[in-house]
mmCIF file of C-alpha atoms in Angstrom:
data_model
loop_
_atom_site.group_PDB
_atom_site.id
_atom_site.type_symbol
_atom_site.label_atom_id
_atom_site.label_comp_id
_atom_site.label_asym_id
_atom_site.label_seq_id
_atom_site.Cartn_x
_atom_site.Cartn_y
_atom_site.Cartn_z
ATOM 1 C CA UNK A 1 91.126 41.165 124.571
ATOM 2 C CA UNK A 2 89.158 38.423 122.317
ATOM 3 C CA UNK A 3 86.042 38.188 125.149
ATOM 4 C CA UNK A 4 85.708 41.656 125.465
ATOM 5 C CA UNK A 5 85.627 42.494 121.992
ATOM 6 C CA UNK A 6 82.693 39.599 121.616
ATOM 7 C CA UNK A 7 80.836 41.072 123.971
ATOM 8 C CA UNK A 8 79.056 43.775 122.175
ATOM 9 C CA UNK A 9 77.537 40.662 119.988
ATOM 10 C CA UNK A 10 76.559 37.509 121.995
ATOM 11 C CA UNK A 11 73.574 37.042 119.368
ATOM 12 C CA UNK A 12 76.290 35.993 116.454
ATOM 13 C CA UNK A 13 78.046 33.651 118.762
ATOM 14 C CA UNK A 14 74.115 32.174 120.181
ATOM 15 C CA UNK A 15 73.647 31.699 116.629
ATOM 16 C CA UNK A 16 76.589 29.922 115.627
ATOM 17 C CA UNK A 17 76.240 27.620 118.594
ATOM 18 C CA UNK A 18 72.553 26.664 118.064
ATOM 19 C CA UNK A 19 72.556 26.579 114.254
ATOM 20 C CA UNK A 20 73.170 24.008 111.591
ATOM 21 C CA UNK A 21 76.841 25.460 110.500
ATOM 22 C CA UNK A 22 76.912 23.517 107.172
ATOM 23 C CA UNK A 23 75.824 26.010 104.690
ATOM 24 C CA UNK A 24 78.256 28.230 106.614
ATOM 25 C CA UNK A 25 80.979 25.315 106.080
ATOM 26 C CA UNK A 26 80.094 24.792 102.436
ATOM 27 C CA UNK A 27 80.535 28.272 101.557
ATOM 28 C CA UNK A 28 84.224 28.563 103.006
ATOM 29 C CA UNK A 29 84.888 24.999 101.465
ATOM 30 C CA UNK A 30 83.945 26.648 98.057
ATOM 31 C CA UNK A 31 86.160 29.698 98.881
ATOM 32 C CA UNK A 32 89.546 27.977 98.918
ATOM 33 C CA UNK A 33 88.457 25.223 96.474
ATOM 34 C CA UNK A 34 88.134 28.689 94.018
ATOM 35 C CA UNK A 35 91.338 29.757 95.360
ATOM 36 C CA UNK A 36 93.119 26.754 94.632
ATOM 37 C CA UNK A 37 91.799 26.853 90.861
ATOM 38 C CA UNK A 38 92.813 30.561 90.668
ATOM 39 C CA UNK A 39 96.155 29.669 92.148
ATOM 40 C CA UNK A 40 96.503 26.489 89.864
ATOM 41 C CA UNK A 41 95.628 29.113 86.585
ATOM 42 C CA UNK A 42 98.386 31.542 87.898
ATOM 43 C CA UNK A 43 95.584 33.911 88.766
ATOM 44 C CA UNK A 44 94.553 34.298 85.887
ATOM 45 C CA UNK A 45 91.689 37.444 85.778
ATOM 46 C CA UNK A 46 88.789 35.050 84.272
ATOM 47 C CA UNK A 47 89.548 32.459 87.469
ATOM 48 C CA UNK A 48 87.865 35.096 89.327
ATOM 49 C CA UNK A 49 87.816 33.348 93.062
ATOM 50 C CA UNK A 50 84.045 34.454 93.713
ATOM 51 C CA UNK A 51 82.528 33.637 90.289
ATOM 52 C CA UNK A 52 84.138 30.256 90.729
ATOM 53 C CA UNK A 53 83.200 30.118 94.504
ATOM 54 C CA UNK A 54 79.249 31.038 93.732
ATOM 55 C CA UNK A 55 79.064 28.482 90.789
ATOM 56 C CA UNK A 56 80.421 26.245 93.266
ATOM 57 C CA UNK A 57 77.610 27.019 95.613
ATOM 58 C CA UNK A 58 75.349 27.188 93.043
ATOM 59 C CA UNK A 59 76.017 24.100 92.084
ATOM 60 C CA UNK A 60 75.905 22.315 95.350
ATOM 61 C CA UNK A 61 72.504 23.773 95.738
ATOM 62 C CA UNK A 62 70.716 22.771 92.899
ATOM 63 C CA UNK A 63 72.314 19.289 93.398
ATOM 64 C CA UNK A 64 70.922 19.328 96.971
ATOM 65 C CA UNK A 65 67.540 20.900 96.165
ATOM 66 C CA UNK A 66 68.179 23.412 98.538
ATOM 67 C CA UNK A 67 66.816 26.734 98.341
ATOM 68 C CA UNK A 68 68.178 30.061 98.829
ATOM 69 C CA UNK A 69 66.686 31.026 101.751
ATOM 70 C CA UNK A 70 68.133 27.903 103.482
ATOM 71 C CA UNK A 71 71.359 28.321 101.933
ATOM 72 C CA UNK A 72 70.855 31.872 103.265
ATOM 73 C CA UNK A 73 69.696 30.758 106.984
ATOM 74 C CA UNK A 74 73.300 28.499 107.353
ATOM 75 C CA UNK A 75 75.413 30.974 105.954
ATOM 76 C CA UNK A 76 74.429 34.427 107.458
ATOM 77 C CA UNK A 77 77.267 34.918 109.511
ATOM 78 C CA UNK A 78 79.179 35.596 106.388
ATOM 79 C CA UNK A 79 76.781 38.495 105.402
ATOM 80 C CA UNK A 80 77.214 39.640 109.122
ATOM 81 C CA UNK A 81 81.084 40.257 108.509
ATOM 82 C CA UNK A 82 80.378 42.440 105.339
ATOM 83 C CA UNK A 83 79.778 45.469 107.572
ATOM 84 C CA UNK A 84 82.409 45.394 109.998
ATOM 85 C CA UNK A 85 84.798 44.599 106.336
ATOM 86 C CA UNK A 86 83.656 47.522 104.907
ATOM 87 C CA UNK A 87 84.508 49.623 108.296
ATOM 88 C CA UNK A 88 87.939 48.073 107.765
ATOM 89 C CA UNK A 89 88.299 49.862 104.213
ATOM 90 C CA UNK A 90 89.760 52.942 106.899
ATOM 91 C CA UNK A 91 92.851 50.931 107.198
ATOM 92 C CA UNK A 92 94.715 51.070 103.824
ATOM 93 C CA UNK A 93 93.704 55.064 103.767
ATOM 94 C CA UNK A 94 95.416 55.544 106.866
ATOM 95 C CA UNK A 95 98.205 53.441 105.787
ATOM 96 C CA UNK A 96 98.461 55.775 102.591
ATOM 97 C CA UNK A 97 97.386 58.965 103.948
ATOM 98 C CA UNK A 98 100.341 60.796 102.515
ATOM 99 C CA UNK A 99 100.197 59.721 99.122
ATOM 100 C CA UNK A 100 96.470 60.074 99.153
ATOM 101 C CA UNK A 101 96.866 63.506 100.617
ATOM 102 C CA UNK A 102 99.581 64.204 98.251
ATOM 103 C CA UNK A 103 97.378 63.033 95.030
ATOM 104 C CA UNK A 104 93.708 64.527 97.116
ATOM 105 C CA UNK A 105 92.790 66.248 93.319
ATOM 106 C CA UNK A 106 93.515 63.243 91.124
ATOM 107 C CA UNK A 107 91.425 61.352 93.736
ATOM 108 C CA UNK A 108 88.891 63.929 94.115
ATOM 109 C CA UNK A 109 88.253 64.569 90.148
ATOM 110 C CA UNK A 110 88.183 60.416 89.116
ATOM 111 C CA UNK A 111 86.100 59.702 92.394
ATOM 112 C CA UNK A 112 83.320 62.271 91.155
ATOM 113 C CA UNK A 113 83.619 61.831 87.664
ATOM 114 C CA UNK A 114 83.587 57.528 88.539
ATOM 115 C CA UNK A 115 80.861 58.006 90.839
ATOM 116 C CA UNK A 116 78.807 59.780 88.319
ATOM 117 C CA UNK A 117 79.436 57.995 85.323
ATOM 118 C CA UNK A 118 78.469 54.736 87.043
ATOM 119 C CA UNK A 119 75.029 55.816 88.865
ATOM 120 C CA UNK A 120 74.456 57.700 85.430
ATOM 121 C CA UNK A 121 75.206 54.674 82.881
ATOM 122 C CA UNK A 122 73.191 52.091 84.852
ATOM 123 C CA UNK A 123 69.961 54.429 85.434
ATOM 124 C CA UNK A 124 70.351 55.425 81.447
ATOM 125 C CA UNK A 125 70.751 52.135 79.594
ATOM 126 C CA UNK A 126 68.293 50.143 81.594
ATOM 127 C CA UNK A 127 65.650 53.469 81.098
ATOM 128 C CA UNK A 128 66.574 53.086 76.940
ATOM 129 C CA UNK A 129 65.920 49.184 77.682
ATOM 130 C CA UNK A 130 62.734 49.559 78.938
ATOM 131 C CA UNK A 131 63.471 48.105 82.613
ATOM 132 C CA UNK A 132 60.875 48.966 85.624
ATOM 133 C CA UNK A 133 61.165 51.083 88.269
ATOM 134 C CA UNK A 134 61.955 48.472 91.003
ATOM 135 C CA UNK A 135 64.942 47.245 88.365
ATOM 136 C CA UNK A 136 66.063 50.932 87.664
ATOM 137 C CA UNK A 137 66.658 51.410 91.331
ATOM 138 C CA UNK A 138 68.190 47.974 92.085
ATOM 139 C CA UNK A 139 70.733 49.249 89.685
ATOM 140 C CA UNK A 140 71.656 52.552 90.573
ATOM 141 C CA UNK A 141 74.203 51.635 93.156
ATOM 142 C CA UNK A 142 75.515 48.878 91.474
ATOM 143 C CA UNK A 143 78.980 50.033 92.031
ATOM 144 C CA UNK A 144 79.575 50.336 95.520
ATOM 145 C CA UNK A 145 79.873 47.612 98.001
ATOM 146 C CA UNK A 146 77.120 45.318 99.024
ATOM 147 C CA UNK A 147 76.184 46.668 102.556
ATOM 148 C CA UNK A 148 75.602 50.273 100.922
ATOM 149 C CA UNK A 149 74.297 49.420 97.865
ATOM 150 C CA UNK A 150 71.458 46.936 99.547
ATOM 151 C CA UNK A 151 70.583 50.329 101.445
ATOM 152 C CA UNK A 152 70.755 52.587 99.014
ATOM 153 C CA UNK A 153 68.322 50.258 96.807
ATOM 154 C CA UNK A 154 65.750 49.502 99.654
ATOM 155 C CA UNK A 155 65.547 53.484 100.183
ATOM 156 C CA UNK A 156 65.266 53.825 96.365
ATOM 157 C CA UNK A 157 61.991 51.425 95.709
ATOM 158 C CA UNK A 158 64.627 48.582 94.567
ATOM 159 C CA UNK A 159 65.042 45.000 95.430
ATOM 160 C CA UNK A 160 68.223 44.538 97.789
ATOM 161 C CA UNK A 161 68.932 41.057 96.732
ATOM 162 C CA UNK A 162 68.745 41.906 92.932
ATOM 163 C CA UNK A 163 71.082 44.579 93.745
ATOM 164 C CA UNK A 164 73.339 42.260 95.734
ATOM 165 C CA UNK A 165 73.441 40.234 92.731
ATOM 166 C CA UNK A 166 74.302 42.874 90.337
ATOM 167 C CA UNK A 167 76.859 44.211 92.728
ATOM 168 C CA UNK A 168 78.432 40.506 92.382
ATOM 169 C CA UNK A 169 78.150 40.525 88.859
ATOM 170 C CA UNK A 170 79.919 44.140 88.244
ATOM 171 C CA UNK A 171 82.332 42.908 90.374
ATOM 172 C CA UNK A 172 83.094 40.104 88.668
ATOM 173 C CA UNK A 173 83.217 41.520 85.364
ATOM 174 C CA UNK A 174 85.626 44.384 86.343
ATOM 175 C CA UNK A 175 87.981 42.134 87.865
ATOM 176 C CA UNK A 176 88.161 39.860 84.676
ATOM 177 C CA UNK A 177 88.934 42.992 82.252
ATOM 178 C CA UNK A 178 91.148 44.880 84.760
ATOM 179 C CA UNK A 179 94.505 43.844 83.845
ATOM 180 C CA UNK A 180 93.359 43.609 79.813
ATOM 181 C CA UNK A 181 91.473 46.841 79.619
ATOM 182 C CA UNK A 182 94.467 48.739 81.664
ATOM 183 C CA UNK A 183 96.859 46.842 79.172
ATOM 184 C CA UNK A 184 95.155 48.585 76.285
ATOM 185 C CA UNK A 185 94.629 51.935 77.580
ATOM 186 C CA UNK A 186 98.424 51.753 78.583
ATOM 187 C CA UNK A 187 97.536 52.376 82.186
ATOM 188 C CA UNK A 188 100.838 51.432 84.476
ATOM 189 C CA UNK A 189 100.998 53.452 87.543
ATOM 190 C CA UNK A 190 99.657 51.458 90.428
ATOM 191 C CA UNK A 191 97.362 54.065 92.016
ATOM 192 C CA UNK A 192 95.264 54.720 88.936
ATOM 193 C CA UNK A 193 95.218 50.962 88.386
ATOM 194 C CA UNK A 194 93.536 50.454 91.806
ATOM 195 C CA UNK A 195 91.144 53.646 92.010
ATOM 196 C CA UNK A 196 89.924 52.196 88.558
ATOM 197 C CA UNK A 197 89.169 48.962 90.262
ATOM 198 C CA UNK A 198 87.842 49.954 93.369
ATOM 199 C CA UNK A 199 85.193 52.828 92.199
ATOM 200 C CA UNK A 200 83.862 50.380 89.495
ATOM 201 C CA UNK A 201 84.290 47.004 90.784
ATOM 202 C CA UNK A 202 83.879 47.709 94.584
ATOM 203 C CA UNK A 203 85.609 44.745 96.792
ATOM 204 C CA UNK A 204 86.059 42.122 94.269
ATOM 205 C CA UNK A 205 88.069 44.377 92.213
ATOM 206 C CA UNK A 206 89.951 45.689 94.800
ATOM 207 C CA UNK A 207 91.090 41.660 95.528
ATOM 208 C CA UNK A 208 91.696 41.477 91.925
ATOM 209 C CA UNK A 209 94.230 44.866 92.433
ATOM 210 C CA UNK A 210 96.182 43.515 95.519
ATOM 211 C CA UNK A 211 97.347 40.186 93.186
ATOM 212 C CA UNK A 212 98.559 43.127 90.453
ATOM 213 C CA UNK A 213 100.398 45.292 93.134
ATOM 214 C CA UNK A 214 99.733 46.281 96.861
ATOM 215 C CA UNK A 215 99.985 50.078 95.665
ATOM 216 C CA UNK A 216 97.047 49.051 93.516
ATOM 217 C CA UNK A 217 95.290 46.972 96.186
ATOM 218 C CA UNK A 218 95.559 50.144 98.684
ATOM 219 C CA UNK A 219 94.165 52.400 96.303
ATOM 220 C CA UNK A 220 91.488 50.231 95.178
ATOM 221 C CA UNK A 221 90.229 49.841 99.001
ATOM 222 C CA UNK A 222 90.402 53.625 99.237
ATOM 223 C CA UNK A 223 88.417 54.061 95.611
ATOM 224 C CA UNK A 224 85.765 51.368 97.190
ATOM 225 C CA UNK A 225 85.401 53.141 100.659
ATOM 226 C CA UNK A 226 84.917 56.686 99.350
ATOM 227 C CA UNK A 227 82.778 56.014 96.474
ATOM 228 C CA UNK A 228 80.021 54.158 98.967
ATOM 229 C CA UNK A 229 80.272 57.315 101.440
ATOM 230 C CA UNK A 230 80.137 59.364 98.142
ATOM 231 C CA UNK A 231 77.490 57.666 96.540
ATOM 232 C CA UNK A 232 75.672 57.362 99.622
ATOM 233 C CA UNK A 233 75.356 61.502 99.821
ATOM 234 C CA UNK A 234 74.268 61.964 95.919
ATOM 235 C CA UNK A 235 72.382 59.264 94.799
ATOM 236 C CA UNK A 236 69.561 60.502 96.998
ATOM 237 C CA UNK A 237 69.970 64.169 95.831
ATOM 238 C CA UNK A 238 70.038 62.919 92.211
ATOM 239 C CA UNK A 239 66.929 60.729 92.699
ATOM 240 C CA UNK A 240 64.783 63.666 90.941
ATOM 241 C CA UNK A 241 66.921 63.875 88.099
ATOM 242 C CA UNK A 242 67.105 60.415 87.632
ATOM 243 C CA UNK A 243 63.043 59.786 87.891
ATOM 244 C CA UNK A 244 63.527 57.413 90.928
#
């Protein structure tokens, strides 16, 4: 089953045979080094494993002189998995699809409103700012994962690697005030937990909602997949109103 199902791809596995797999190496090396800290901190929401993983890597770069587009060159393989990973989001909705269908308005109502309110929020402070267009744009999708929001920002007149580093950042961010800002708002039930995390914080705070509760991990997957199909269908229609 494994050879047929490599098949479809021989150029990955050309690559990872003829290329330098260091950077590649370096970048999983910083992954469990980051889970090992979050682990030793009890998982604590500010020993977020990929802000600790990308200083890491930062780190390790500037100490090596290395570039980004080296780094980049080594470690591309990783980047290649984030499409088939965000195909996988289908899996926890099947897994729930009779609480989701059970709970389709909830869903439905915080998806739109989510959706809105972050495409809306972004555009509107950086416009009050003063930002540029190219800016403005990279912005836009910053909630939804990586693959769609690089898309989404190239179509737009944006920078996709500006956007791929914003995505990071809200990700970040909404993982570390998850559990505090829920704690606050007095915000228990599992499922609201995760759609929270998922339509703002996309895949990083979906991870940050399966080490809460696997209710809140499932939901948070299902928040992240259907707010980068939704966004996907009206951030293009709303590109008029927003003056992109």
């Amino acid at each position: 089953m494994i050879p047929s199902l490599l098949k479809p791809h021989p150029e990955v596995w050309v690559y990872l045979a003829a290329s330098p797999l260091s950077w590649l190496t370096l970048t999983l090396v910083a992954y469990l080094v980051a889970d090992r800290i979050s682990i030793a901190c009890r998982r604590h929401p500010a020993a977020n494993l990929v802000a600790v993983a990308a200083a890491l890597i930062i780190l390790a770069l500037k100490a090596t002189g290395t570039s980004y587009d080296t780094y980049f060159a080594g470690a591309q393989f990783i980047h290649f998995l984030l499409g088939p990973a965000t195909v996988a989001l289908a899996v926890p909705l099947y897994r729930n699809l009779e609480r989701v269908r059970a709970t389709a308005l909830p869903i439905a109502a915080s998806l739109c409103v989510g959706s809105l309110v972050a495409i809306a929020s972004a555009v509107g402070i950086a416009r009050l700012l003063g930002a540029s267009h190219e800016i403005v744009a990279s912005l836009a999708p910053k909630s939804v994962t990586s693959p769609i929001a690089m898309g989404l920002s190239e179509k737009l007149g944006g920078a996709p690697f500006l956007t791929a580093s914003l995505v990071i950042a809200t990700g970040v961010f909404g993982a570390i005030i998850l559990t505090p800002l829920m704690r606050a708002l007095r915000i228990s039930d599992p499922a609201a937990v995760g759609m929270a995390a998922g339509l703002a914080s996309h895949g990083v705070g979906a991870a940050r909602a399966f080490q809460i509760d696997s209710t809140a991990g499932a939901f948070a997957g299902i928040a992240m997949g259907l707010n980068g199909a939704l966004t996907s269908l009206i951030l293009p229609l709303l590109r008029p109103l927003l003056g992109l």
